[in-house]
Short mmCIF file of C-alpha atoms and ligand atoms in Angstrom, two decimals:
data_model
loop_
_atom_site.label_atom_id
_atom_site.label_comp_id
_atom_site.label_asym_id
_atom_site.label_seq_id
_atom_site.Cartn_x
_atom_site.Cartn_y
_atom_site.Cartn_z
CA MET A 136 117.77 -116.51 -63.14
CA LYS A 137 119.09 -120.22 -63.03
CA SER A 138 117.03 -122.95 -61.39
CA ASN A 139 118.20 -125.39 -58.89
CA THR A 140 117.20 -129.08 -59.45
CA LEU A 141 115.44 -129.15 -55.90
CA ALA A 142 112.71 -126.87 -57.25
CA ALA A 143 111.64 -123.76 -55.36
CA LEU A 144 109.10 -123.29 -53.24
CA ALA A 145 109.25 -119.63 -52.73
CA VAL A 146 110.86 -116.47 -54.17
CA VAL A 147 114.00 -115.95 -52.58
CA SER A 148 116.92 -113.61 -53.40
CA THR A 149 120.90 -114.98 -53.04
CA PRO A 150 123.47 -112.93 -54.89
CA GLN A 151 123.01 -115.45 -57.73
CA GLN A 152 119.47 -115.46 -57.66
CA VAL A 153 119.36 -119.31 -57.40
CA HIS A 154 116.04 -120.59 -55.87
CA TYR A 155 116.21 -123.69 -53.60
CA ASN A 156 113.50 -126.10 -52.33
CA THR A 157 114.69 -125.61 -48.30
CA GLU A 158 112.60 -128.35 -46.95
CA ALA A 159 113.61 -131.00 -49.36
CA ILE A 160 117.28 -130.41 -48.68
CA GLN A 161 116.93 -130.65 -45.25
CA ALA A 162 114.91 -133.62 -45.25
CA MET A 163 117.61 -135.36 -47.38
CA ASP A 164 120.27 -134.13 -45.01
CA THR A 165 118.62 -135.63 -42.28
CA ALA A 166 118.05 -138.79 -43.95
CA HIS A 167 121.92 -139.25 -44.63
CA TYR A 168 124.17 -136.69 -43.65
CA LEU A 169 125.65 -137.21 -40.05
CA HIS A 170 127.25 -133.96 -39.25
CA PRO A 171 130.04 -133.30 -36.93
CA PHE A 172 129.82 -132.56 -33.40
CA THR A 173 126.25 -132.74 -33.79
CA ASN A 174 123.02 -134.05 -31.87
CA PHE A 175 121.68 -136.17 -34.88
CA LYS A 176 118.15 -136.17 -33.38
CA ALA A 177 117.83 -132.70 -32.43
CA LEU A 178 119.11 -131.45 -35.71
CA ALA A 179 116.77 -133.61 -37.73
CA ASN A 180 113.89 -131.83 -35.38
CA ARG A 181 115.01 -128.61 -36.31
CA GLY A 182 116.32 -129.11 -39.79
CA ALA A 183 119.90 -127.44 -40.34
CA GLN A 184 120.26 -124.26 -42.26
CA VAL A 185 121.46 -124.66 -45.92
CA ILE A 186 124.33 -122.04 -46.50
CA VAL A 187 124.64 -121.80 -50.44
CA GLU A 188 126.51 -118.73 -51.16
CA ALA A 189 129.35 -116.58 -49.86
CA GLN A 190 130.87 -113.06 -50.70
CA ASP A 191 133.38 -111.47 -48.63
CA ILE A 192 132.38 -111.57 -45.07
CA TYR A 193 128.66 -112.46 -45.67
CA LEU A 194 126.85 -115.87 -46.12
CA TRP A 195 123.50 -116.86 -47.72
CA ASP A 196 121.09 -119.18 -46.93
CA SER A 197 118.67 -121.16 -49.13
CA GLN A 198 115.84 -118.75 -48.10
CA GLY A 199 117.80 -115.99 -49.22
CA LYS A 200 118.78 -114.81 -45.83
CA ARG A 201 122.29 -112.64 -45.68
CA ILE A 202 124.45 -113.26 -42.25
CA LEU A 203 127.31 -111.65 -41.22
CA ASP A 204 130.10 -114.68 -40.68
CA GLY A 205 131.64 -113.57 -37.44
CA MET A 206 133.42 -116.94 -37.21
CA ALA A 207 135.07 -117.22 -40.78
CA GLY A 208 133.54 -120.24 -41.56
CA LEU A 209 135.66 -122.23 -38.78
CA TRP A 210 138.16 -119.71 -37.83
CA CYS A 211 139.67 -120.18 -41.24
CA VAL A 212 138.42 -117.99 -43.95
CA ASN A 213 141.13 -115.42 -43.30
CA VAL A 214 141.07 -113.61 -46.47
CA GLY A 215 137.18 -113.71 -46.73
CA TYR A 216 134.72 -115.82 -49.46
CA GLY A 217 134.65 -115.36 -53.27
CA ARG A 218 138.32 -115.01 -53.87
CA LYS A 219 138.35 -115.58 -57.87
CA SER A 220 141.94 -115.67 -57.67
CA ILE A 221 142.24 -118.70 -55.49
CA SER A 222 139.48 -120.57 -57.31
CA ASP A 223 141.42 -119.56 -60.73
CA ALA A 224 144.68 -121.20 -59.09
CA VAL A 225 143.27 -124.36 -58.18
CA TYR A 226 141.16 -124.70 -61.27
CA THR A 227 144.71 -124.48 -63.46
CA GLN A 228 146.54 -126.53 -61.11
CA MET A 229 143.58 -129.06 -61.57
CA GLN A 230 143.78 -129.28 -65.16
CA GLN A 231 147.84 -129.56 -65.24
CA LEU A 232 148.08 -131.73 -62.12
CA PRO A 233 144.97 -132.58 -60.04
CA PHE A 234 147.19 -135.16 -58.09
CA TYR A 235 150.28 -137.02 -57.43
CA ASN A 236 151.71 -137.99 -54.22
CA SER A 237 155.22 -137.44 -52.68
CA PHE A 238 155.92 -140.82 -51.12
CA PHE A 239 158.12 -142.85 -53.61
CA ASN A 240 161.13 -140.13 -54.43
CA THR A 241 158.55 -137.76 -55.94
CA THR A 242 157.44 -134.45 -55.63
CA ASN A 243 155.23 -131.70 -57.43
CA ILE A 244 155.94 -127.68 -58.01
CA PRO A 245 153.11 -126.49 -55.95
CA ALA A 246 154.12 -128.20 -52.83
CA VAL A 247 157.84 -127.30 -53.04
CA GLU A 248 156.78 -123.59 -53.85
CA LEU A 249 154.82 -123.65 -50.82
CA ALA A 250 157.11 -125.28 -48.55
CA LYS A 251 159.52 -122.47 -49.41
CA ALA A 252 156.82 -119.74 -48.75
CA LEU A 253 156.04 -121.21 -45.50
CA VAL A 254 159.74 -121.22 -44.20
CA GLU A 255 159.96 -117.39 -45.52
CA ILE A 256 156.91 -116.53 -43.38
CA SER A 257 157.57 -118.86 -40.21
CA PRO A 258 159.83 -117.89 -36.88
CA PRO A 259 163.52 -118.24 -38.34
CA GLN A 260 164.40 -121.92 -36.72
CA PHE A 261 161.80 -123.42 -39.15
CA LYS A 262 163.31 -124.78 -42.15
CA HIS A 263 160.96 -127.68 -43.06
CA VAL A 264 157.31 -128.63 -43.70
CA PHE A 265 155.58 -132.08 -43.23
CA PHE A 266 152.18 -131.79 -44.96
CA THR A 267 148.86 -133.42 -43.76
CA GLY A 268 145.32 -132.93 -45.19
CA SER A 269 144.15 -131.19 -41.65
CA GLY A 270 145.06 -130.14 -38.28
CA SER A 271 144.37 -133.28 -36.56
CA GLU A 272 146.59 -134.87 -38.59
CA ALA A 273 149.15 -132.42 -38.24
CA ASN A 274 148.74 -133.19 -34.38
CA ASP A 275 148.71 -136.92 -35.25
CA THR A 276 152.17 -136.27 -37.18
CA ASN A 277 153.54 -134.17 -33.99
CA LEU A 278 152.92 -137.26 -31.63
CA ARG A 279 154.74 -139.63 -33.78
CA MET A 280 157.59 -137.21 -34.78
CA VAL A 281 158.50 -136.40 -31.23
CA ARG A 282 158.29 -139.88 -30.44
CA ARG A 283 160.57 -140.83 -33.21
CA TYR A 284 163.04 -138.19 -32.44
CA TRP A 285 163.77 -139.20 -28.82
CA ASP A 286 164.04 -142.77 -30.01
CA LEU A 287 166.39 -142.05 -32.55
CA LEU A 288 168.63 -139.86 -29.72
CA GLY A 289 168.26 -143.24 -27.67
CA TYR A 290 165.75 -141.97 -25.33
CA SER A 291 162.87 -144.23 -26.35
CA GLU A 292 161.34 -143.77 -22.76
CA ARG A 293 160.67 -140.04 -23.32
CA HIS A 294 157.27 -140.68 -25.03
CA VAL A 295 154.72 -138.90 -22.50
CA ILE A 296 153.14 -135.67 -24.24
CA ILE A 297 151.95 -132.86 -21.80
CA SER A 298 148.91 -130.92 -22.65
CA ARG A 299 146.02 -128.98 -20.89
CA HIS A 300 142.71 -128.92 -20.04
CA ASN A 301 140.30 -127.33 -22.31
CA ALA A 302 142.73 -127.54 -25.33
CA TYR A 303 141.61 -128.40 -28.67
CA HIS A 304 144.08 -130.25 -30.91
CA GLY A 305 141.64 -131.98 -33.38
CA SER A 306 139.52 -134.79 -33.37
CA THR A 307 141.47 -137.85 -34.35
CA VAL A 308 141.98 -140.26 -31.87
CA ALA A 309 145.68 -138.62 -31.25
CA GLY A 310 143.88 -135.22 -31.78
CA ALA A 311 141.36 -135.67 -29.25
CA SER A 312 143.44 -137.08 -26.60
CA LEU A 313 146.00 -134.33 -26.96
CA GLY A 314 143.21 -131.69 -26.66
CA GLY A 315 141.60 -131.24 -23.22
CA MET A 316 137.94 -131.67 -23.85
CA SER A 317 136.32 -133.48 -21.71
CA ALA A 318 133.14 -134.06 -23.54
CA MET A 319 135.32 -135.54 -26.47
CA HIS A 320 137.34 -137.67 -23.69
CA ALA A 321 134.14 -139.26 -22.30
CA GLN A 322 133.64 -140.74 -25.56
CA GLY A 323 135.69 -143.84 -26.94
CA SER A 324 138.19 -144.15 -23.95
CA LEU A 325 140.35 -141.28 -24.35
CA PRO A 326 143.14 -139.97 -23.68
CA ILE A 327 145.11 -142.65 -25.08
CA PRO A 328 148.04 -143.47 -22.79
CA GLY A 329 151.13 -141.52 -22.79
CA ILE A 330 148.86 -137.94 -22.91
CA VAL A 331 148.74 -136.19 -19.48
CA HIS A 332 147.00 -132.66 -18.90
CA ILE A 333 147.38 -129.55 -16.74
CA GLY A 334 145.37 -126.94 -16.03
CA GLN A 335 144.68 -123.94 -18.66
CA PRO A 336 145.82 -120.37 -18.17
CA TYR A 337 142.45 -118.80 -17.87
CA TYR A 338 142.40 -116.24 -14.91
CA LEU A 339 138.86 -115.97 -14.60
CA GLU A 340 138.68 -119.87 -13.65
CA GLY A 341 141.81 -119.89 -11.43
CA GLY A 342 143.00 -116.08 -10.50
CA LYS A 343 141.08 -115.23 -7.49
CA GLY A 344 143.22 -113.61 -5.43
CA LEU A 345 146.14 -113.12 -7.86
CA THR A 346 147.17 -110.54 -10.02
CA GLN A 347 147.15 -111.52 -14.11
CA ASP A 348 150.95 -111.62 -13.85
CA GLU A 349 150.88 -114.07 -10.57
CA PHE A 350 148.51 -116.00 -12.22
CA GLY A 351 150.26 -116.52 -15.42
CA LEU A 352 153.38 -117.97 -13.30
CA LYS A 353 151.37 -120.12 -11.49
CA ALA A 354 149.66 -121.80 -14.37
CA ALA A 355 153.00 -122.26 -15.88
CA SER A 356 154.06 -123.97 -12.78
CA TRP A 357 151.51 -126.63 -13.19
CA LEU A 358 153.84 -127.65 -16.20
CA GLU A 359 156.97 -128.20 -14.04
CA ASP A 360 154.74 -129.99 -11.29
CA LYS A 361 153.63 -132.50 -13.92
CA ILE A 362 157.18 -132.89 -15.35
CA LEU A 363 158.61 -133.68 -11.94
CA GLU A 364 155.39 -135.97 -11.15
CA VAL A 365 155.72 -137.91 -14.70
CA GLY A 366 159.48 -137.89 -14.62
CA ALA A 367 161.69 -135.45 -16.66
CA ASP A 368 163.27 -138.49 -18.33
CA GLN A 369 159.77 -139.72 -19.52
CA VAL A 370 158.74 -136.71 -21.05
CA ALA A 371 158.64 -135.81 -24.74
CA ALA A 372 156.83 -132.79 -25.59
CA PHE A 373 154.53 -129.96 -24.26
CA ILE A 374 151.81 -128.95 -26.81
CA ALA A 375 149.45 -125.96 -26.20
CA GLU A 376 147.82 -122.95 -28.54
CA PRO A 377 149.35 -119.79 -27.98
CA LEU A 378 145.87 -118.72 -27.20
CA GLN A 379 143.03 -121.17 -26.76
CA GLY A 380 140.41 -120.86 -29.73
CA ALA A 381 137.94 -123.45 -29.35
CA GLY A 382 138.19 -123.30 -25.61
CA GLY A 383 136.67 -119.83 -25.54
CA VAL A 384 139.35 -117.52 -26.74
CA ILE A 385 141.23 -117.57 -23.91
CA ILE A 386 144.22 -115.49 -23.64
CA PRO A 387 147.15 -116.36 -21.43
CA PRO A 388 148.43 -113.73 -19.02
CA ALA A 389 151.89 -111.88 -20.36
CA THR A 390 154.23 -114.06 -17.68
CA TYR A 391 152.82 -117.46 -18.86
CA TRP A 392 154.59 -118.16 -22.09
CA PRO A 393 157.97 -117.07 -21.12
CA GLU A 394 157.46 -119.18 -17.98
CA ILE A 395 156.50 -122.10 -19.89
CA GLN A 396 159.46 -121.62 -22.28
CA ARG A 397 162.21 -121.45 -19.40
CA ILE A 398 160.68 -124.81 -17.83
CA CYS A 399 160.69 -126.45 -21.23
CA SER A 400 164.40 -125.65 -21.99
CA LYS A 401 165.47 -126.70 -18.55
CA TYR A 402 163.95 -129.99 -18.85
CA ASP A 403 164.97 -130.58 -22.41
CA ILE A 404 161.26 -131.14 -23.70
CA LEU A 405 160.31 -130.19 -26.94
CA LEU A 406 157.60 -127.70 -27.28
CA ILE A 407 154.79 -127.85 -30.04
CA VAL A 408 152.84 -124.95 -30.68
CA ASP A 409 149.50 -125.42 -32.43
CA GLU A 410 148.85 -122.75 -34.50
CA VAL A 411 145.70 -123.98 -36.34
CA ILE A 412 143.87 -120.61 -35.24
CA CYS A 413 146.70 -118.18 -34.37
CA GLY A 414 148.44 -118.79 -37.91
CA PHE A 415 148.00 -116.48 -41.08
CA GLY A 416 147.31 -113.58 -39.58
CA ARG A 417 144.64 -113.99 -36.89
CA VAL A 418 146.32 -112.10 -34.29
CA GLY A 419 147.87 -109.32 -36.19
CA CYS A 420 151.16 -111.14 -37.23
CA TRP A 421 152.02 -114.33 -39.45
CA PHE A 422 151.67 -116.63 -36.15
CA GLY A 423 150.89 -116.29 -32.60
CA SER A 424 154.32 -117.52 -31.73
CA GLU A 425 155.47 -113.80 -32.76
CA HIS A 426 152.74 -112.20 -30.50
CA PHE A 427 153.55 -114.34 -27.50
CA GLU A 428 157.42 -114.52 -28.30
CA ILE A 429 157.37 -118.30 -28.19
CA LYS A 430 160.34 -120.45 -29.78
CA ALA A 431 159.01 -123.69 -30.36
CA ASP A 432 160.16 -126.93 -32.00
CA LEU A 433 157.26 -128.00 -34.13
CA MET A 434 154.67 -125.54 -35.26
CA THR A 435 151.15 -127.21 -36.18
CA PHE A 436 149.12 -125.15 -39.27
CA ALA A 437 146.00 -125.68 -41.14
CA LYS A 438 142.78 -123.56 -41.35
CA GLY A 439 144.00 -120.03 -42.66
CA VAL A 440 146.81 -121.72 -44.76
CA THR A 441 144.29 -122.02 -47.44
CA SER A 442 141.41 -119.52 -45.92
CA GLY A 443 139.52 -122.75 -46.06
CA TYR A 444 139.15 -122.87 -49.73
CA LEU A 445 140.83 -126.37 -49.86
CA PRO A 446 141.94 -128.68 -46.69
CA LEU A 447 145.22 -128.68 -46.13
CA GLY A 448 147.73 -128.91 -42.86
CA GLY A 449 150.65 -129.50 -41.51
CA VAL A 450 153.94 -129.04 -39.27
CA MET A 451 156.51 -127.03 -39.46
CA VAL A 452 159.48 -128.85 -38.35
CA GLY A 453 162.30 -126.82 -36.37
CA ASP A 454 166.27 -127.25 -36.98
CA LYS A 455 166.46 -129.02 -33.51
CA VAL A 456 163.96 -132.07 -34.61
CA ALA A 457 164.93 -131.94 -38.42
CA GLN A 458 168.46 -132.27 -38.17
CA VAL A 459 168.04 -135.43 -36.26
CA LEU A 460 165.02 -136.67 -38.35
CA ILE A 461 167.41 -136.17 -41.33
CA GLU A 462 170.76 -137.09 -40.36
CA LYS A 463 169.82 -140.14 -38.13
CA GLY A 464 166.48 -140.85 -39.52
CA GLY A 465 166.38 -143.49 -42.23
CA ASP A 466 162.85 -143.71 -43.25
CA PHE A 467 160.15 -141.96 -41.26
CA ASN A 468 157.08 -144.38 -41.33
CA HIS A 469 154.51 -142.02 -41.78
CA GLY A 470 152.53 -139.75 -44.24
CA PHE A 471 149.44 -139.18 -45.87
CA THR A 472 147.89 -139.83 -49.12
CA TYR A 473 147.14 -135.99 -49.57
CA SER A 474 150.59 -134.96 -47.91
CA GLY A 475 151.33 -132.27 -50.33
CA HIS A 476 148.28 -132.27 -52.55
CA PRO A 477 148.97 -130.12 -55.28
CA VAL A 478 145.97 -128.29 -55.74
CA ALA A 479 145.49 -127.75 -52.27
CA CYS A 480 149.09 -126.38 -52.09
CA ALA A 481 148.16 -124.42 -55.19
CA ALA A 482 145.12 -122.72 -53.28
CA ALA A 483 147.60 -121.98 -50.00
CA LEU A 484 150.37 -120.38 -52.43
CA GLU A 485 147.44 -117.91 -53.68
CA ASN A 486 146.07 -117.23 -50.18
CA ILE A 487 149.63 -116.61 -48.85
CA ARG A 488 150.21 -114.43 -51.79
CA ILE A 489 146.82 -112.29 -51.17
CA LEU A 490 147.61 -112.00 -47.51
CA ARG A 491 151.01 -110.34 -48.23
CA GLU A 492 150.13 -108.31 -51.51
CA GLU A 493 147.21 -106.51 -49.77
CA LYS A 494 148.81 -106.25 -46.38
CA ILE A 495 145.99 -107.50 -44.53
CA ILE A 496 148.11 -108.96 -41.50
CA GLU A 497 149.33 -105.29 -41.13
CA GLN A 498 145.90 -104.01 -41.32
CA VAL A 499 144.66 -106.24 -38.62
CA ARG A 500 147.59 -105.63 -36.41
CA ASP A 501 147.48 -101.47 -36.98
CA GLU A 502 143.91 -100.77 -37.81
CA THR A 503 140.92 -103.12 -37.63
CA GLY A 504 142.42 -105.10 -34.86
CA PRO A 505 143.11 -102.33 -32.49
CA TYR A 506 139.05 -100.76 -33.64
CA LEU A 507 137.72 -104.26 -33.06
CA LYS A 508 138.75 -104.19 -29.60
CA GLN A 509 137.47 -100.66 -28.91
CA GLY A 510 134.22 -102.14 -30.58
CA PHE A 511 134.00 -104.97 -28.07
CA ASP A 512 135.42 -102.83 -25.26
CA SER A 513 132.30 -100.40 -25.92
CA LEU A 514 129.87 -103.45 -24.98
CA LEU A 515 130.83 -103.44 -21.65
CA ASP A 516 128.43 -101.14 -20.82
CA HIS A 517 125.85 -103.86 -21.59
CA PRO A 518 124.14 -105.36 -18.49
CA LEU A 519 124.78 -108.69 -19.75
CA VAL A 520 128.47 -108.14 -20.59
CA GLY A 521 130.89 -108.67 -17.37
CA MET A 522 134.33 -108.81 -19.25
CA VAL A 523 136.04 -108.70 -22.74
CA ASP A 524 138.94 -110.40 -24.46
CA THR A 525 140.63 -109.62 -27.79
CA CYS A 526 143.76 -110.48 -29.37
CA GLY A 527 143.79 -109.30 -33.13
CA PHE A 528 140.89 -110.49 -34.90
CA LEU A 529 139.57 -112.95 -31.94
CA ALA A 530 137.32 -111.72 -29.38
CA ALA A 531 135.18 -112.70 -26.55
CA LEU A 532 132.80 -111.17 -24.33
CA VAL A 533 131.40 -113.09 -20.75
CA LEU A 534 127.66 -113.03 -20.33
CA VAL A 535 127.05 -112.53 -16.70
CA LYS A 536 124.08 -112.76 -14.33
CA GLU A 537 125.18 -109.86 -12.43
CA LYS A 538 128.22 -107.37 -12.92
CA ALA A 539 130.66 -106.34 -10.09
CA GLU A 540 133.70 -103.81 -9.91
CA ASN A 541 135.92 -107.11 -9.50
CA ILE A 542 135.42 -109.61 -12.10
CA PHE A 543 135.87 -112.27 -9.27
CA ASP A 544 132.38 -110.86 -7.74
CA MET A 545 130.41 -111.21 -10.79
CA GLN A 546 127.61 -113.35 -10.58
CA MET A 547 127.52 -116.07 -13.31
CA PHE A 548 124.67 -118.08 -14.72
CA PRO A 549 124.51 -121.50 -13.69
CA LYS A 550 125.80 -123.72 -16.56
CA ASP A 551 122.70 -125.80 -17.24
CA LEU A 552 120.55 -122.82 -18.13
CA GLY A 553 122.54 -122.93 -21.44
CA VAL A 554 122.66 -119.01 -21.67
CA GLY A 555 125.29 -119.02 -24.10
CA GLN A 556 123.28 -121.15 -26.42
CA ILE A 557 120.15 -118.89 -26.21
CA CYS A 558 122.43 -115.82 -26.81
CA ARG A 559 123.84 -117.62 -29.85
CA ASP A 560 120.45 -118.67 -31.02
CA HIS A 561 119.06 -115.19 -31.25
CA MET A 562 122.35 -113.97 -33.13
CA PHE A 563 121.63 -116.79 -35.48
CA LYS A 564 117.72 -115.55 -35.93
CA HIS A 565 119.47 -112.04 -36.78
CA GLY A 566 121.81 -112.94 -39.30
CA MET A 567 125.14 -112.92 -36.98
CA ILE A 568 127.37 -115.91 -36.36
CA MET A 569 128.76 -115.66 -33.13
CA ARG A 570 129.72 -118.94 -31.31
CA ALA A 571 128.98 -119.81 -27.42
CA VAL A 572 131.69 -121.67 -25.44
CA GLY A 573 129.86 -122.25 -22.17
CA ASN A 574 129.44 -118.45 -20.89
CA ARG A 575 131.68 -117.08 -23.46
CA MET A 576 130.45 -115.50 -26.76
CA ILE A 577 133.33 -115.40 -29.53
CA VAL A 578 134.17 -114.35 -32.73
CA SER A 579 136.82 -114.78 -35.27
CA PRO A 580 136.10 -112.76 -38.51
CA PRO A 581 137.69 -112.87 -41.60
CA LEU A 582 140.57 -110.62 -41.40
CA THR A 583 139.34 -108.45 -44.34
CA MET A 584 136.84 -107.16 -42.48
CA THR A 585 136.68 -103.38 -43.05
CA ILE A 586 135.93 -100.52 -40.08
CA ALA A 587 132.63 -100.13 -41.51
CA GLN A 588 131.89 -103.91 -41.19
CA ILE A 589 132.96 -103.82 -37.49
CA ASP A 590 130.60 -101.09 -36.78
CA GLU A 591 127.84 -103.16 -38.20
CA MET A 592 128.90 -106.17 -36.62
CA ILE A 593 129.21 -104.41 -33.03
CA ALA A 594 125.53 -102.97 -33.62
CA LEU A 595 124.28 -106.34 -34.54
CA ILE A 596 125.75 -107.98 -31.43
CA ARG A 597 124.20 -105.15 -29.05
CA PHE A 598 120.94 -105.88 -30.66
CA CYS A 599 121.10 -109.43 -30.34
CA LEU A 600 122.23 -108.95 -26.45
CA ASP A 601 119.01 -106.78 -26.07
CA GLU A 602 117.23 -109.58 -27.24
CA THR A 603 118.92 -112.13 -25.17
CA LEU A 604 118.23 -109.78 -21.88
CA ALA A 605 114.51 -109.82 -22.46
CA ASP A 606 114.42 -113.23 -23.46
CA LEU A 607 116.49 -114.33 -20.19
CA GLN A 608 114.10 -111.82 -18.24
CA GLN A 609 111.10 -113.56 -19.77
CA ARG A 610 112.27 -116.90 -18.51
CA ASN A 611 112.97 -115.65 -15.10
CA TYR A 612 116.91 -116.36 -15.51
CA LEU A 613 117.61 -112.92 -14.32
C1 LIG B 751 140.72 -126.73 -35.91
C2 LIG B 751 141.90 -127.19 -34.97
C3 LIG B 751 142.48 -128.54 -35.04
C4 LIG B 751 141.85 -129.41 -35.95
O1 LIG B 751 141.83 -129.12 -37.27
P1 LIG B 751 141.14 -130.27 -38.42
O2 LIG B 751 141.62 -129.47 -39.56
O3 LIG B 751 139.72 -129.88 -37.97
O4 LIG B 751 141.74 -131.27 -38.17
C5 LIG B 751 143.74 -128.33 -34.37
N1 LIG B 751 144.17 -127.54 -33.55
C6 LIG B 751 143.49 -126.36 -33.22
C7 LIG B 751 144.16 -125.36 -32.53
C8 LIG B 751 142.42 -126.12 -34.07
O5 LIG B 751 141.62 -125.31 -33.79
#
């Protein structure tokens, strides 16, 4: 039995049998660590849950409690936790070459090999990659790259990028501006100039009186409206996630993407697809572009590329843009210290090898993805669940106050009651990580989750929904 420097207060049991002094860790955390997307004061009052170990689809906290990680870390641990072959690859690479930059006519072998592997698994128009350290940096790169592209072609007035409300494209200044999160825009004078937004293709929000297909066309037409409003000769690109992840797993109607594609072609506007969540098997194929049949000019990736084991992101650059940058470009004055970091690339290479050799993506597509859908569909008999949406290994359920035959007649909880948060707290309390986005409860589990583990997760979710129901009744919210 190992002992931790912060000596144990109580006997606990994590797989490695280490004992932790949770209160001391929490006190230190509060004293010094400002967490991302966090109300610092509220966290200080409750104390952070200290995650200490992970295996497969499970986490353990410092009290020895086992937690089923329905969010795969943060939409990223696609191959599950505890992959020794990834840590071995990282260790070996660290000893051989822990770092070197690619700025000054130098390169490194893992970066070259990863570039080749990414081209192999990406749609055929992508033969080049630009590496970054994260998804946000990759979207910053997109912004600079599309503007550079139009400059080089002699159309520098084409600088406006169109995005969507409730999109998530990261948290740097460009990432948050490209994103459509109102709470982020409210802080720090965002979006920056030259970025405009259109409505999201969320049927439940905007589709009343229309079929799904009609609404898909309508939501796509907002892009054309915006292009005409801005002036087609001013627009550089449109950016979108294949389906919105952080926005609440919002899956567009089938008619949406073909129409978006048509509009982008009509006005010769570059299409950037942000695959940070959908990529690397999340929706049952390598990229969401395959599922929705999107032919993009640029493709953002991060998260699943290393299954989160190390930070890495990048942009797949399609032939149309790459040719101009290469042939006419001269220096592209952009890059990051950690672009093509050899150790992160080594982790990605091993992660891709695992996804391929274990046929994890095929398994999600043919077996576990459909089974997850069945599981979520089975929750529709619960009094709180008005609707479910699934795509591959992404799933969402909508909490409603009162159900109805027609989804537009359902009664929703008022936003300020925070019913999603209440439900999430019950999930956490019972060792289930599920995320709340407004009234949508979502999961994005490790892609290795088995049939038996899906059963376990659905049972746990159902139990916690019951607890939530009882709680809401007690609060007179129903
Ligand atoms: C997470 C995410 C990003 C940002 O990635 P970071 O690595 O956090 O910078 C960008 N786009 C999408 C769709 C994401 O989900």
